[in-house]
């Protein structure tokens, strides 16, 4: 049995039930196996295993954090090249530093660029990988063969205490995994997209839009994005089922997606705010929402056309990129996208989205005005604990 099969066996024994992945040529068999288990493997804790192929590693950190808060046990399979991109999210979600949400995650990392590596470009990240994990307070062990897996047991104890952990798996350079060949004829068919032109003069501020939304909610979960949106939500209606993301620009909707997938069997709606700046920074991850399409998810893009929280400089959404169109291109069905700007439209479409299967995407065009509101009077740990308790 190869190392990766044994790692998977141990993960399943320990009830890991939510996996994200981005391939390395050395971990593809593990990823294929996860794909086979996706939605078919019943875990000991009663959950069905989910495997979400990622488009960006840093989004996987946020997605895992959301899934963890829904009660899932999360792991991510990746190559160490991804660690550079992930660093900010590792600090915000997984590290033990003050200000981190201190959410544990398991990273199964193909450690390229070390002894035996033929590709020069892998070497810088290869040598710095342990340092990066240490910087982010992630406890790790090196795995070369099956006998090293006893170190995984020790790390699992640390995981249970709330630490993020990593397995640095040394590639078997002398006997690399065989490439998977698909001999069958594949047809690639894409839908024709016709993006409608829009011309709207925004009428309401983000504060008023959030107020209308909150006035229409009962016990739904609400997750909000970094900066003023979270502060405004807290000022309008602070509630246990609000999760404020105070870091991680562009990742709010990944936390929301992970959480929505984790609680999808409960049939409870999860509403998530993201800014236009955030969406443009991480548009590629819209494909995950469209592809895994949790019926309980409502993504609300609060589009004021500016990086509002940092002083209102324009984003490309201002007058060149239509986020409704971007969502369509990434696979959202047109009938589930609502481009709205008037208070009555927000209310009317929200009533529809709350009653029907999603995912829905609200693209709300807003003025640039913002209210002077206080900062959130809770630490990130308090925000996380209160939110997780509200599920029970
Ligand atoms: C990676 C990263 N770059 C820059 C920032 C600084 N920053 C915080 S909030 C923000 C603006 C976000 O704009 P948008 O998503 O459009 O939301 P808005 O504040 O306008 O509601 C920026 C640039 C950051 N926190 N992280």
Short mmCIF file of C-alpha atoms and ligand atoms in Angstrom, two decimals:
data_model
loop_
_atom_site.label_atom_id
_atom_site.label_comp_id
_atom_site.label_asym_id
_atom_site.label_seq_id
_atom_site.Cartn_x
_atom_site.Cartn_y
_atom_site.Cartn_z
CA UNK A 1 0.00 0.00 0.00
CA UNK A 2 1.47 3.39 -0.90
CA UNK A 3 1.85 6.25 1.55
CA UNK A 4 -1.07 8.28 0.21
CA UNK A 5 -3.50 5.32 0.43
CA UNK A 6 -2.45 4.79 4.02
CA UNK A 7 -2.88 8.51 4.79
CA UNK A 8 -6.39 8.40 3.37
CA UNK A 9 -7.19 5.28 5.39
CA UNK A 10 -6.09 7.09 8.56
CA UNK A 11 -8.07 10.20 7.64
CA UNK A 12 -11.22 8.13 7.21
CA UNK A 13 -10.58 6.25 10.47
CA UNK A 14 -10.37 9.64 12.15
CA UNK A 15 -13.61 10.91 10.57
CA UNK A 16 -12.16 13.56 8.26
CA UNK A 17 -15.17 14.15 6.03
CA UNK A 18 -14.50 17.33 4.03
CA UNK A 19 -11.57 17.53 1.59
CA UNK A 20 -10.33 20.25 -0.75
CA UNK A 21 -7.61 19.53 -3.29
CA UNK A 22 -5.32 21.00 -5.92
CA UNK A 23 -3.16 18.46 -7.75
CA UNK A 24 0.53 17.70 -7.83
CA UNK A 25 1.58 14.86 -10.12
CA UNK A 26 2.48 12.89 -6.97
CA UNK A 27 -0.91 13.12 -5.25
CA UNK A 28 -3.27 12.51 -8.17
CA UNK A 29 -4.20 8.98 -7.11
CA UNK A 30 -5.28 10.28 -3.73
CA UNK A 31 -7.33 12.99 -5.43
CA UNK A 32 -8.94 10.44 -7.74
CA UNK A 33 -9.83 8.28 -4.79
CA UNK A 34 -11.39 11.27 -3.02
CA UNK A 35 -13.40 11.99 -6.15
CA UNK A 36 -14.68 8.40 -6.08
CA UNK A 37 -15.66 8.77 -2.41
CA UNK A 38 -17.33 12.18 -2.94
CA UNK A 39 -20.97 11.97 -1.89
CA UNK A 40 -20.82 8.16 -1.79
CA UNK A 41 -18.74 7.41 1.31
CA UNK A 42 -20.67 7.41 4.58
CA UNK A 43 -18.32 8.51 7.36
CA UNK A 44 -18.47 7.05 10.86
CA UNK A 45 -19.88 10.32 12.19
CA UNK A 46 -22.87 9.97 9.84
CA UNK A 47 -21.75 12.66 7.37
CA UNK A 48 -21.26 11.95 3.69
CA UNK A 49 -17.72 12.67 2.53
CA UNK A 50 -17.36 15.77 0.35
CA UNK A 51 -14.42 16.46 -1.96
CA UNK A 52 -14.16 19.90 -3.52
CA UNK A 53 -11.49 20.40 -6.22
CA UNK A 54 -10.13 23.93 -5.77
CA UNK A 55 -9.03 26.61 -8.19
CA UNK A 56 -6.86 28.52 -5.69
CA UNK A 57 -5.17 27.13 -2.58
CA UNK A 58 -5.95 30.15 -0.41
CA UNK A 59 -9.63 29.69 -1.14
CA UNK A 60 -9.28 26.15 0.18
CA UNK A 61 -8.10 27.50 3.54
CA UNK A 62 -11.22 29.68 3.81
CA UNK A 63 -13.52 26.97 2.47
CA UNK A 64 -12.19 24.53 5.06
CA UNK A 65 -12.68 27.12 7.83
CA UNK A 66 -16.34 27.51 6.85
CA UNK A 67 -16.84 23.75 6.71
CA UNK A 68 -15.17 23.34 10.10
CA UNK A 69 -17.60 25.83 11.64
CA UNK A 70 -20.47 23.75 10.28
CA UNK A 71 -19.17 20.75 12.24
CA UNK A 72 -17.04 19.09 9.56
CA UNK A 73 -13.53 17.69 10.01
CA UNK A 74 -11.51 19.19 7.18
CA UNK A 75 -8.37 18.39 5.21
CA UNK A 76 -6.69 19.77 2.13
CA UNK A 77 -4.46 18.01 -0.41
CA UNK A 78 -1.93 20.21 -2.20
CA UNK A 79 1.57 20.75 -3.51
CA UNK A 80 3.86 22.94 -1.39
CA UNK A 81 4.03 25.56 -4.19
CA UNK A 82 0.57 26.60 -3.02
CA UNK A 83 1.83 27.57 0.43
CA UNK A 84 3.14 30.93 -0.75
CA UNK A 85 -0.32 31.95 -1.95
CA UNK A 86 -1.93 30.63 1.20
CA UNK A 87 0.14 32.41 3.80
CA UNK A 88 -2.25 35.26 4.62
CA UNK A 89 -5.14 32.84 5.04
CA UNK A 90 -3.04 30.47 7.16
CA UNK A 91 -2.28 33.40 9.48
CA UNK A 92 -5.92 34.52 9.64
CA UNK A 93 -7.67 31.19 10.01
CA UNK A 94 -5.24 28.56 11.29
CA UNK A 95 -2.37 30.15 13.25
CA UNK A 96 -2.29 30.52 17.01
CA UNK A 97 -1.52 34.25 16.87
CA UNK A 98 -3.75 36.83 18.53
CA UNK A 99 -6.37 37.87 15.99
CA UNK A 100 -6.50 34.49 14.27
CA UNK A 101 -9.78 32.53 14.28
CA UNK A 102 -7.68 29.51 15.38
CA UNK A 103 -9.50 27.01 13.21
CA UNK A 104 -7.73 23.66 12.81
CA UNK A 105 -7.13 22.09 9.42
CA UNK A 106 -5.10 19.13 8.13
CA UNK A 107 -2.79 19.78 5.16
CA UNK A 108 -1.54 16.82 3.13
CA UNK A 109 1.34 18.40 1.25
CA UNK A 110 3.40 16.98 -1.58
CA UNK A 111 6.82 18.37 -0.63
CA UNK A 112 8.46 19.13 -3.96
CA UNK A 113 11.87 20.71 -4.37
CA UNK A 114 13.81 18.60 -1.90
CA UNK A 115 16.45 15.88 -2.42
CA UNK A 116 15.95 14.16 -5.75
CA UNK A 117 13.91 16.97 -7.33
CA UNK A 118 14.70 17.47 -11.03
CA UNK A 119 12.83 20.74 -11.58
CA UNK A 120 14.97 23.66 -10.44
CA UNK A 121 12.01 25.98 -10.02
CA UNK A 122 10.59 23.77 -7.28
CA UNK A 123 13.66 24.20 -5.09
CA UNK A 124 13.13 27.65 -3.47
CA UNK A 125 9.69 26.71 -2.11
CA UNK A 126 11.00 23.23 -1.31
CA UNK A 127 13.63 24.62 1.03
CA UNK A 128 11.36 27.23 2.65
CA UNK A 129 8.33 24.98 3.20
CA UNK A 130 9.12 24.02 6.83
CA UNK A 131 9.81 27.70 7.65
CA UNK A 132 6.45 28.78 6.22
CA UNK A 133 4.59 26.16 8.24
CA UNK A 134 6.43 27.24 11.38
CA UNK A 135 5.60 30.89 10.66
CA UNK A 136 1.92 29.95 10.59
CA UNK A 137 2.11 27.79 13.76
CA UNK A 138 1.28 24.66 11.79
CA UNK A 139 2.69 21.51 13.38
CA UNK A 140 4.09 19.14 10.79
CA UNK A 141 5.95 15.93 10.25
CA UNK A 142 7.87 14.56 7.30
CA UNK A 143 6.55 11.38 5.72
CA UNK A 144 8.72 9.32 3.41
CA UNK A 145 7.27 5.87 3.85
CA UNK A 146 4.44 4.07 5.58
CA UNK A 147 6.42 3.53 8.79
CA UNK A 148 6.63 7.34 9.26
CA UNK A 149 2.87 7.47 9.67
CA UNK A 150 3.10 6.89 13.40
CA UNK A 151 4.07 10.57 13.52
CA UNK A 152 0.63 11.32 12.04
CA UNK A 153 -0.95 9.82 15.19
CA UNK A 154 0.99 12.29 17.34
CA UNK A 155 -0.12 15.18 15.14
CA UNK A 156 -3.74 14.09 15.38
CA UNK A 157 -3.53 14.64 19.13
CA UNK A 158 -2.42 18.21 18.41
CA UNK A 159 -5.26 18.63 15.91
CA UNK A 160 -7.77 17.68 18.58
CA UNK A 161 -6.30 20.45 20.77
CA UNK A 162 -7.09 22.96 17.99
CA UNK A 163 -3.79 23.13 16.11
CA UNK A 164 -3.52 22.96 12.35
CA UNK A 165 -1.27 20.15 11.22
CA UNK A 166 0.56 19.15 8.05
CA UNK A 167 2.03 16.01 6.56
CA UNK A 168 5.00 16.84 4.35
CA UNK A 169 5.00 13.87 2.02
CA UNK A 170 8.29 13.31 0.21
CA UNK A 171 7.64 12.46 -3.44
CA UNK A 172 8.79 9.05 -4.56
CA UNK A 173 11.07 10.42 -7.29
CA UNK A 174 12.43 6.99 -8.23
CA UNK A 175 9.00 5.47 -8.74
CA UNK A 176 6.59 8.32 -9.63
CA UNK A 177 2.88 7.57 -9.97
CA UNK A 178 1.68 6.66 -13.41
CA UNK A 179 -0.10 9.34 -15.37
CA UNK A 180 -3.79 8.68 -15.72
CA UNK A 181 -4.76 8.14 -19.33
CA UNK A 182 -8.29 8.63 -20.48
CA UNK A 183 -8.82 6.83 -23.77
CA UNK A 184 -12.51 7.60 -24.12
CA UNK A 185 -13.64 10.26 -26.53
CA UNK A 186 -14.56 13.41 -24.68
CA UNK A 187 -17.06 15.96 -25.90
CA UNK A 188 -16.63 19.45 -24.53
CA UNK A 189 -19.78 21.42 -24.83
CA UNK A 190 -20.28 24.92 -23.51
CA UNK A 191 -23.44 26.86 -23.22
CA UNK A 192 -23.69 30.00 -25.24
CA UNK A 193 -23.65 32.94 -22.83
CA UNK A 194 -25.47 36.09 -23.68
CA UNK A 195 -24.72 38.75 -21.12
CA UNK A 196 -27.33 41.48 -20.98
CA UNK A 197 -26.20 45.09 -20.93
CA UNK A 198 -27.29 47.04 -17.84
CA UNK A 199 -27.51 50.72 -17.09
CA UNK A 200 -28.39 51.54 -13.53
CA UNK A 201 -28.05 54.63 -11.36
CA UNK A 202 -27.56 53.28 -7.84
CA UNK A 203 -29.95 54.71 -5.27
CA UNK A 204 -29.13 53.13 -1.97
CA UNK A 205 -26.13 52.75 0.26
CA UNK A 206 -24.65 49.46 1.43
CA UNK A 207 -25.85 50.23 4.97
CA UNK A 208 -29.46 50.56 3.79
CA UNK A 209 -29.23 47.46 1.62
CA UNK A 210 -27.93 45.38 4.55
CA UNK A 211 -30.72 46.82 6.70
CA UNK A 212 -33.40 45.72 4.19
CA UNK A 213 -31.88 42.24 3.99
CA UNK A 214 -31.68 41.81 7.77
CA UNK A 215 -35.28 43.02 8.18
CA UNK A 216 -36.36 40.09 5.99
CA UNK A 217 -34.44 37.37 7.85
CA UNK A 218 -35.33 35.12 10.75
CA UNK A 219 -32.90 32.38 11.78
CA UNK A 220 -30.74 32.27 8.62
CA UNK A 221 -26.94 32.27 8.95
CA UNK A 222 -25.21 35.43 7.73
CA UNK A 223 -21.50 35.72 6.95
CA UNK A 224 -20.01 39.08 6.06
CA UNK A 225 -16.82 40.35 4.49
CA UNK A 226 -13.84 42.31 5.78
CA UNK A 227 -14.04 45.99 6.66
CA UNK A 228 -17.08 48.23 6.71
CA UNK A 229 -19.62 45.62 5.55
CA UNK A 230 -19.04 43.53 8.69
CA UNK A 231 -19.04 46.64 10.88
CA UNK A 232 -22.28 47.87 9.34
CA UNK A 233 -23.94 44.47 9.74
CA UNK A 234 -22.90 44.39 13.40
CA UNK A 235 -24.27 47.92 13.91
CA UNK A 236 -27.57 47.16 12.14
CA UNK A 237 -28.34 43.89 13.86
CA UNK A 238 -25.73 41.99 15.85
CA UNK A 239 -26.96 38.42 16.28
CA UNK A 240 -25.51 35.03 17.20
CA UNK A 241 -25.95 33.72 13.66
CA UNK A 242 -23.74 36.49 12.20
CA UNK A 243 -20.15 35.59 11.36
CA UNK A 244 -17.92 38.63 10.84
CA UNK A 245 -14.80 38.09 8.77
CA UNK A 246 -12.40 40.82 9.82
CA UNK A 247 -9.53 39.64 7.61
CA UNK A 248 -9.14 37.73 4.35
CA UNK A 249 -10.27 40.04 1.58
CA UNK A 250 -12.03 37.99 -1.13
CA UNK A 251 -12.51 34.89 1.01
CA UNK A 252 -15.80 35.62 2.77
CA UNK A 253 -17.77 33.76 0.13
CA UNK A 254 -15.47 30.75 0.41
CA UNK A 255 -16.06 30.58 4.17
CA UNK A 256 -19.77 30.92 3.37
CA UNK A 257 -19.63 28.18 0.74
CA UNK A 258 -17.78 25.77 3.05
CA UNK A 259 -20.30 26.45 5.78
CA UNK A 260 -23.29 26.09 3.44
CA UNK A 261 -22.00 22.77 2.08
CA UNK A 262 -21.45 21.55 5.64
CA UNK A 263 -25.00 22.36 6.75
CA UNK A 264 -26.71 21.66 3.44
CA UNK A 265 -28.54 18.64 4.83
CA UNK A 266 -30.28 20.85 7.40
CA UNK A 267 -32.01 22.88 4.72
CA UNK A 268 -31.17 26.15 6.41
CA UNK A 269 -30.28 29.18 4.33
CA UNK A 270 -26.79 30.64 4.48
CA UNK A 271 -26.40 34.23 3.30
CA UNK A 272 -22.99 35.57 2.53
CA UNK A 273 -21.82 39.09 1.69
CA UNK A 274 -18.86 39.84 -0.53
CA UNK A 275 -17.68 43.13 -2.03
CA UNK A 276 -17.04 43.85 -5.69
CA UNK A 277 -13.33 44.23 -4.87
CA UNK A 278 -13.39 40.85 -3.14
CA UNK A 279 -15.17 39.13 -6.02
CA UNK A 280 -12.79 40.55 -8.62
CA UNK A 281 -9.80 39.45 -6.53
CA UNK A 282 -11.07 35.86 -6.38
CA UNK A 283 -13.52 35.52 -9.27
CA UNK A 284 -12.18 32.10 -10.24
CA UNK A 285 -13.64 30.58 -7.07
CA UNK A 286 -17.14 31.46 -8.31
CA UNK A 287 -16.78 28.25 -10.28
CA UNK A 288 -16.86 26.27 -7.01
CA UNK A 289 -20.17 27.83 -6.00
CA UNK A 290 -21.70 27.19 -9.42
CA UNK A 291 -20.34 23.65 -9.59
CA UNK A 292 -21.16 22.41 -6.08
CA UNK A 293 -24.32 24.50 -6.06
CA UNK A 294 -25.55 24.25 -2.48
CA UNK A 295 -29.30 24.83 -2.58
CA UNK A 296 -29.18 26.72 0.71
CA UNK A 297 -26.64 29.36 -0.38
CA UNK A 298 -27.35 33.00 -1.22
CA UNK A 299 -24.31 35.03 -2.27
CA UNK A 300 -24.90 38.76 -2.03
CA UNK A 301 -22.38 40.92 -3.85
CA UNK A 302 -22.49 44.40 -2.35
CA UNK A 303 -21.19 46.26 -5.39
CA UNK A 304 -20.44 49.92 -4.70
CA UNK A 305 -17.89 50.04 -7.56
CA UNK A 306 -15.11 50.96 -5.14
CA UNK A 307 -12.75 49.54 -2.54
CA UNK A 308 -15.00 51.20 0.01
CA UNK A 309 -13.36 50.12 3.23
CA UNK A 310 -10.03 51.59 2.22
CA UNK A 311 -11.14 54.99 0.96
CA UNK A 312 -13.31 54.57 -2.14
CA UNK A 313 -10.86 54.14 -4.98
CA UNK A 314 -12.57 52.62 -8.03
CA UNK A 315 -12.63 48.89 -8.77
CA UNK A 316 -12.98 47.53 -12.31
CA UNK A 317 -16.61 46.77 -11.45
CA UNK A 318 -17.35 50.50 -11.50
CA UNK A 319 -17.98 50.72 -15.21
CA UNK A 320 -16.23 47.98 -17.06
CA UNK A 321 -16.87 44.60 -15.46
CA UNK A 322 -20.43 43.47 -14.82
CA UNK A 323 -20.28 41.01 -11.91
CA UNK A 324 -23.64 39.47 -12.89
CA UNK A 325 -22.04 38.61 -16.24
CA UNK A 326 -18.90 37.27 -14.57
CA UNK A 327 -21.07 34.96 -12.42
CA UNK A 328 -22.88 33.74 -15.53
CA UNK A 329 -19.63 32.95 -17.28
CA UNK A 330 -18.49 30.97 -14.24
CA UNK A 331 -21.62 28.83 -14.47
CA UNK A 332 -24.39 30.46 -12.44
CA UNK A 333 -27.73 29.92 -14.19
CA UNK A 334 -29.06 33.24 -15.42
CA UNK A 335 -32.40 32.77 -13.67
CA UNK A 336 -30.64 32.51 -10.30
CA UNK A 337 -28.81 35.82 -10.71
CA UNK A 338 -30.64 38.96 -9.59
CA UNK A 339 -29.17 42.29 -10.60
CA UNK A 340 -30.91 44.79 -8.35
CA UNK A 341 -30.57 48.35 -7.11
CA UNK A 342 -33.91 49.46 -5.67
CA UNK A 343 -35.08 48.69 -2.11
CA UNK A 344 -38.32 47.13 -3.41
CA UNK A 345 -36.38 44.87 -5.81
CA UNK A 346 -34.06 43.66 -3.06
CA UNK A 347 -37.02 42.79 -0.88
CA UNK A 348 -39.00 41.10 -3.66
CA UNK A 349 -36.12 38.96 -4.96
CA UNK A 350 -34.93 38.07 -1.47
CA UNK A 351 -38.36 36.66 -0.67
CA UNK A 352 -38.06 34.47 -3.79
CA UNK A 353 -34.52 33.33 -2.95
CA UNK A 354 -35.42 32.48 0.64
CA UNK A 355 -38.32 30.30 -0.49
CA UNK A 356 -36.63 28.52 -3.42
CA UNK A 357 -33.62 26.35 -4.08
CA UNK A 358 -30.37 28.16 -4.85
CA UNK A 359 -27.63 28.94 -5.03
CA UNK A 360 -28.75 32.47 -5.80
CA UNK A 361 -26.53 35.40 -6.54
CA UNK A 362 -27.65 38.90 -5.72
CA UNK A 363 -25.69 41.59 -7.47
CA UNK A 364 -26.72 44.76 -5.66
CA UNK A 365 -25.56 48.00 -7.27
CA UNK A 366 -24.99 50.57 -4.54
CA UNK A 367 -23.94 54.16 -4.03
CA UNK A 368 -20.46 54.78 -2.63
CA UNK A 369 -21.72 56.26 0.65
CA UNK A 370 -20.88 54.60 3.92
CA UNK A 371 -21.95 55.14 7.49
CA UNK A 372 -19.55 55.93 10.27
CA UNK A 373 -19.96 52.86 12.43
CA UNK A 374 -17.93 51.53 15.35
CA UNK A 375 -15.61 48.56 15.07
CA UNK A 376 -16.91 45.13 16.08
CA UNK A 377 -16.74 44.78 19.87
CA UNK A 378 -15.88 41.08 19.75
CA UNK A 379 -12.61 39.23 19.23
CA UNK A 380 -12.38 36.82 16.30
CA UNK A 381 -12.42 33.89 18.73
CA UNK A 382 -15.63 35.23 20.30
CA UNK A 383 -17.17 35.70 16.84
CA UNK A 384 -16.30 32.11 15.91
CA UNK A 385 -17.44 30.51 19.17
CA UNK A 386 -20.75 32.37 19.27
CA UNK A 387 -21.48 31.52 15.63
CA UNK A 388 -20.64 27.83 16.08
CA UNK A 389 -22.77 27.61 19.22
CA UNK A 390 -25.71 29.09 17.32
CA UNK A 391 -25.87 26.00 15.09
CA UNK A 392 -26.72 23.69 17.98
C1 LIG B 1 -4.96 40.94 0.28
C2 LIG B 1 -5.44 42.26 0.77
N1 LIG B 1 -5.24 43.37 0.03
C3 LIG B 1 -5.71 44.57 0.46
C4 LIG B 1 -6.38 44.68 1.66
C5 LIG B 1 -6.91 46.02 2.16
N2 LIG B 1 -8.37 46.08 2.04
C6 LIG B 1 -9.22 45.79 3.06
S1 LIG B 1 -10.82 45.99 2.70
C7 LIG B 1 -10.46 46.49 1.14
C8 LIG B 1 -11.52 46.97 0.20
C9 LIG B 1 -12.51 45.91 -0.14
O1 LIG B 1 -13.35 46.37 -1.17
P1 LIG B 1 -14.66 45.61 -1.57
O2 LIG B 1 -14.44 44.15 -1.55
O3 LIG B 1 -15.14 46.18 -2.84
O4 LIG B 1 -15.66 45.92 -0.38
P2 LIG B 1 -16.16 47.36 0.19
O5 LIG B 1 -15.23 47.72 1.30
O6 LIG B 1 -16.18 48.34 -0.92
O7 LIG B 1 -17.54 47.08 0.69
C10 LIG B 1 -9.07 46.47 0.90
C11 LIG B 1 -8.43 46.84 -0.37
C12 LIG B 1 -6.53 43.50 2.41
N3 LIG B 1 -7.15 43.47 3.59
N4 LIG B 1 -6.07 42.32 1.94
#
